[in-house]
Every structure is written in C-alpha cells, then in structure tokens.
Coordinates of C-alpha atoms in Angstrom, one line a residue:
Chain A
Q9 CA 116.2 118.8 94.2
V10 CA 114.8 115.8 96.1
Q11 CA 116.1 112.5 94.7
L12 CA 115.6 108.9 95.8
V13 CA 118.0 106.6 93.9
Q14 CA 117.7 102.9 94.4
S15 CA 120.1 100.1 93.9
G16 CA 120.1 98.0 90.7
A17 CA 118.1 95.0 89.6
E18 CA 118.6 91.7 91.4
V19 CA 118.1 88.0 90.5
K20 CA 117.8 85.6 93.4
K21 CA 117.1 82.0 93.9
P22 CA 114.2 80.8 96.0
G23 CA 115.1 80.8 99.7
A24 CA 117.7 83.6 99.3
S25 CA 117.6 87.1 100.7
V26 CA 117.8 90.4 98.9
K27 CA 118.7 93.9 100.2
V28 CA 117.6 97.0 98.3
S29 CA 119.0 100.4 99.1
C30 CA 117.4 103.9 98.7
K31 CA 119.9 106.7 98.7
T32 CA 118.3 110.1 99.3
S33 CA 119.5 113.7 98.6
G34 CA 118.1 117.2 98.4
Y35 CA 116.4 117.3 101.8
T36 CA 117.0 116.6 105.5
F37 CA 116.9 112.8 105.7
I38 CA 115.7 112.6 109.3
N39 CA 112.7 114.8 108.8
Y40 CA 110.7 112.5 106.5
A41 CA 109.7 108.9 106.9
L42 CA 110.5 106.5 104.1
H43 CA 108.2 103.7 102.8
W44 CA 108.7 100.6 100.7
V45 CA 106.0 99.7 98.2
R46 CA 106.2 96.7 95.8
Q47 CA 104.3 95.9 92.6
A48 CA 104.3 92.4 91.1
P49 CA 103.8 92.2 87.3
G50 CA 100.3 93.4 86.4
Q51 CA 99.3 93.7 90.1
R52 CA 98.3 96.5 92.4
L53 CA 100.7 98.5 94.5
E54 CA 101.4 96.8 97.8
W55 CA 102.7 98.6 100.9
V56 CA 105.5 96.7 102.6
G57 CA 106.5 98.9 105.5
M58 CA 108.1 102.2 106.6
I59 CA 110.8 103.6 108.8
I60 CA 110.6 106.9 110.7
T61 CA 114.1 108.1 109.8
G62 CA 114.5 110.4 112.8
N63 CA 114.1 107.7 115.5
G64 CA 114.3 104.5 113.6
N65 CA 110.8 103.3 114.5
I66 CA 109.4 100.9 112.0
K67 CA 106.0 99.7 110.8
Y68 CA 105.6 96.6 108.7
S69 CA 102.7 95.1 106.8
Q70 CA 101.7 91.9 108.7
K71 CA 102.0 90.0 105.4
F72 CA 105.8 90.6 105.4
Q73 CA 106.4 91.0 109.2
T74 CA 108.4 87.8 109.6
R75 CA 110.5 88.2 106.4
V76 CA 111.3 91.9 106.0
T77 CA 113.7 94.2 107.7
I78 CA 113.8 97.9 107.1
T79 CA 116.8 99.9 108.3
R80 CA 118.5 103.3 107.7
D81 CA 121.9 104.9 107.9
T82 CA 121.4 108.5 108.8
S83 CA 125.1 109.3 108.0
A84 CA 124.5 108.1 104.4
S85 CA 120.9 109.4 104.1
T86 CA 120.1 105.9 102.9
A87 CA 117.3 103.4 103.8
Y88 CA 117.4 99.7 103.2
M89 CA 114.8 96.9 102.8
E90 CA 115.9 93.3 103.2
L91 CA 113.5 90.5 102.3
S92 CA 114.4 86.9 103.2
S93 CA 113.2 83.5 102.3
L94 CA 112.4 84.7 98.8
R95 CA 109.8 82.8 96.7
S96 CA 108.7 83.3 93.1
E97 CA 105.7 85.4 94.3
D98 CA 108.2 88.0 95.5
T99 CA 109.2 88.8 92.0
A100 CA 108.2 92.5 91.7
M101 CA 109.4 96.0 91.3
Y102 CA 110.3 97.5 94.7
Y103 CA 110.0 101.2 95.3
C104 CA 111.0 103.5 98.1
A105 CA 109.0 106.6 98.6
R106 CA 109.0 109.6 101.0
D107 CA 106.4 111.2 103.2
H108 CA 105.0 114.4 101.7
D109 CA 104.9 116.1 105.1
A110 CA 106.5 115.1 108.3
G111 CA 104.1 112.5 109.9
S112 CA 101.6 112.6 107.0
H113 CA 102.0 109.5 104.9
E114 CA 101.0 110.6 101.4
L115 CA 104.1 109.8 99.2
D116 CA 105.4 112.6 97.1
Y117 CA 108.8 111.5 95.9
W118 CA 109.6 108.0 94.7
G119 CA 112.7 106.1 93.7
Q120 CA 113.0 104.7 90.2
G121 CA 112.3 101.2 91.4
T122 CA 114.4 98.0 91.8
L123 CA 113.3 94.9 90.0
V124 CA 113.8 91.8 92.1
T125 CA 113.4 88.5 90.2
V126 CA 113.2 85.2 92.1
S127 CA 113.9 82.3 89.9
S128 CA 115.5 78.9 90.2
Chain B
D4 CA 93.1 95.8 108.3
I5 CA 91.3 98.3 106.1
Q6 CA 90.3 97.1 102.7
M7 CA 90.3 99.5 99.7
T8 CA 88.1 98.9 96.7
Q9 CA 88.2 101.0 93.5
S10 CA 85.6 101.1 90.8
P11 CA 85.4 100.7 88.0
S12 CA 88.4 98.5 87.3
T13 CA 88.6 99.9 83.7
L14 CA 87.2 103.1 82.4
S15 CA 87.0 103.9 78.7
A16 CA 86.8 107.5 77.7
S17 CA 87.8 110.1 75.0
V18 CA 89.9 113.2 75.1
G19 CA 87.9 116.0 76.5
D20 CA 85.5 113.8 78.5
R21 CA 84.8 114.3 82.2
V22 CA 85.5 111.1 84.2
T23 CA 84.9 110.1 87.8
M24 CA 86.3 107.1 89.6
T25 CA 85.5 105.9 93.1
C26 CA 87.5 104.5 96.0
R27 CA 85.7 102.9 99.0
A28 CA 87.2 102.0 102.4
S29 CA 86.0 99.2 104.7
Q30 CA 86.3 101.6 107.7
S31 CA 86.3 105.4 108.0
L32 CA 89.4 107.2 107.0
S33 CA 88.3 110.7 107.8
I34 CA 90.2 112.5 105.0
W35 CA 93.4 110.5 105.0
L36 CA 93.3 109.3 101.5
A37 CA 95.6 110.0 98.5
W38 CA 95.3 109.4 94.8
Y39 CA 98.2 108.4 92.5
Q40 CA 98.7 108.2 88.8
Q41 CA 100.9 105.5 87.4
R42 CA 102.0 105.2 83.8
P43 CA 103.4 101.9 82.5
G44 CA 106.9 101.3 83.6
K45 CA 107.0 104.4 85.8
A46 CA 106.8 105.1 89.5
P47 CA 103.5 106.4 90.9
K48 CA 102.9 110.1 91.0
L49 CA 101.0 111.9 93.8
L50 CA 98.0 113.8 92.5
I51 CA 95.7 114.4 95.5
Y52 CA 96.2 114.1 99.3
K53 CA 94.0 114.6 102.3
A54 CA 91.2 113.5 100.0
S55 CA 90.9 116.9 98.1
T56 CA 94.2 118.8 98.3
L57 CA 95.9 119.1 94.9
E58 CA 99.6 118.3 94.9
S59 CA 101.8 121.2 93.7
G60 CA 102.3 121.1 90.0
V61 CA 99.3 118.9 89.2
P62 CA 96.9 120.3 86.7
S63 CA 93.7 121.8 88.1
R64 CA 91.5 119.4 85.9
F65 CA 92.2 116.8 88.6
S66 CA 90.0 117.1 91.7
G67 CA 89.3 114.8 94.7
S68 CA 86.4 114.7 97.1
G69 CA 84.9 112.6 99.9
S70 CA 85.5 111.7 103.5
G71 CA 84.8 108.8 105.7
T72 CA 84.5 105.7 103.5
E73 CA 83.7 107.0 100.0
F74 CA 86.0 109.1 97.8
T75 CA 86.1 110.2 94.2
L76 CA 88.7 111.4 91.7
T77 CA 87.4 113.5 88.9
I78 CA 89.3 114.6 85.8
S79 CA 87.3 117.4 84.2
S80 CA 88.6 117.3 80.6
L81 CA 90.7 114.3 79.7
Q82 CA 94.0 115.0 78.0
P83 CA 96.1 112.4 76.2
D84 CA 98.6 112.2 79.1
D85 CA 95.9 111.2 81.5
F86 CA 95.4 107.7 80.1
A87 CA 97.1 105.7 82.9
T88 CA 96.2 103.7 86.0
Y89 CA 95.0 105.5 89.1
Y90 CA 95.4 104.2 92.7
C91 CA 94.0 105.3 96.0
Q92 CA 95.8 104.7 99.2
Q93 CA 94.6 105.1 102.8
Y94 CA 96.9 106.4 105.5
N95 CA 94.6 106.7 108.4
T96 CA 95.8 103.5 110.2
Y97 CA 98.6 101.0 109.6
P98 CA 99.0 99.1 107.3
L99 CA 98.6 101.5 104.4
P100 CA 97.0 99.6 101.6
F101 CA 96.3 100.7 98.1
G102 CA 93.2 100.0 96.0
Q103 CA 93.4 97.6 93.1
G104 CA 93.5 100.5 90.6
T105 CA 91.3 102.0 87.9
R106 CA 92.8 101.7 84.4
L107 CA 91.8 104.7 82.2
E108 CA 91.9 103.7 78.6
I109 CA 91.2 105.5 75.3
K110 CA 87.8 104.7 73.9

C-alpha cells in the first residue's frame, strides 16, 4: 500500500534551518510528483512547492522561493524539504503529499505531518 | 497569483441535512479544482478532483460541481463523521493555493 512517512518533530531557534524528509513506499517513486504543504496553528493549508520526482524539476511558491529547497533521492524513494532563516511564523505542521495521477496535481496520499516549532 | 475564496467560513448544520459550500477563484481554473476534508490533528483527505470526480472510496453523498471560477461541494445527507473543515485547492496554474476553509459544525 502507498505510504508517505515523514521525519519527526523539530524544535529550532530563529535563524536556523530545518530539513524534513518524506520516505515513500508502495509505488514507483519517479512516476508521481511530491508536494510540500504547511499549516500554521489555526490557519489554512499553504502550498510550499513541489518536485517532479522523475526529472527533478521544481516549482516553489514565490513566498518561500528564497528560503526553501526541495530535493529528492530516487535510490531511497525519499523527498526532502529544507527551510532556512527560520522565524516564529514558520512554526507549523509540514506535510508531504503525492500527485493522484502523473501530472495532475490533486493530492491523494499524505504524510502524517512533521511539526516544526521555531522558538528562542 | 490566483486567489481562492471559500464561503461561508463556518456552516452550522444537523445530521441528515443537505449542505452546500462554495469556492471561488480569481481567474478561470477550467475544471482543475480539488476538495479536501480535514479533521482536527489529521492530514487532509482528497474527496473530489477535477471539480466533480469522486475519489475512490469516498461516499456518494459527497458531490462537486462547477467550472471556471465558481465551484460547489455538496453533502447530501450529513453524517456525524462529516463535521470537519473543508478546503478547495486550484491546480490550474502555479502556485497551487488553497482556500481559507469552511468549518462544518454541529448545530
């Protein structure tokens, strides 16, 4: 069965960086793009960016363009999201999610979420 | 960037009711819109994609309609499990924003 398993919760100080992983299984990794979505406490879902796992092409939300890096390791069927220059407003649950169909960006499988807390 | 607006922000209803919520886009999406259900503390769950296609395993009381800039999600007969927050998301052009959500609460 399809599974997306994310790394554990992180506590970081302002100005630091965090790297969250999303290990996938149960399907062919390179056939489906992976997205990162975050949700601050009590707020709406916010799309951060995505990676086309087959060729490595990336799209970022302009809001995060200068601070976020999404990568993948095809041999490990794992995607990563690194966010730098953290501030308190980055405190949120971060999710990875998979395209439902190749090239169609509705998101059918989601990771369990990784809570990132930014606090001095 | 495309802006997504959902209404109402909160909807109060009872078990058995029929409810409808709306999602509007600032530009045409054709049919590239999805609906998600999110329960507290859980990841979102895909309900509807391409505006009106029911995801496998989702009960048939959920339905979606619309195209262009206006879309609706209807639940034909509310069940206790349906009280949650619902989000729309456009995927016509990058970036891929979500609406602010409609919280469905028990009256």
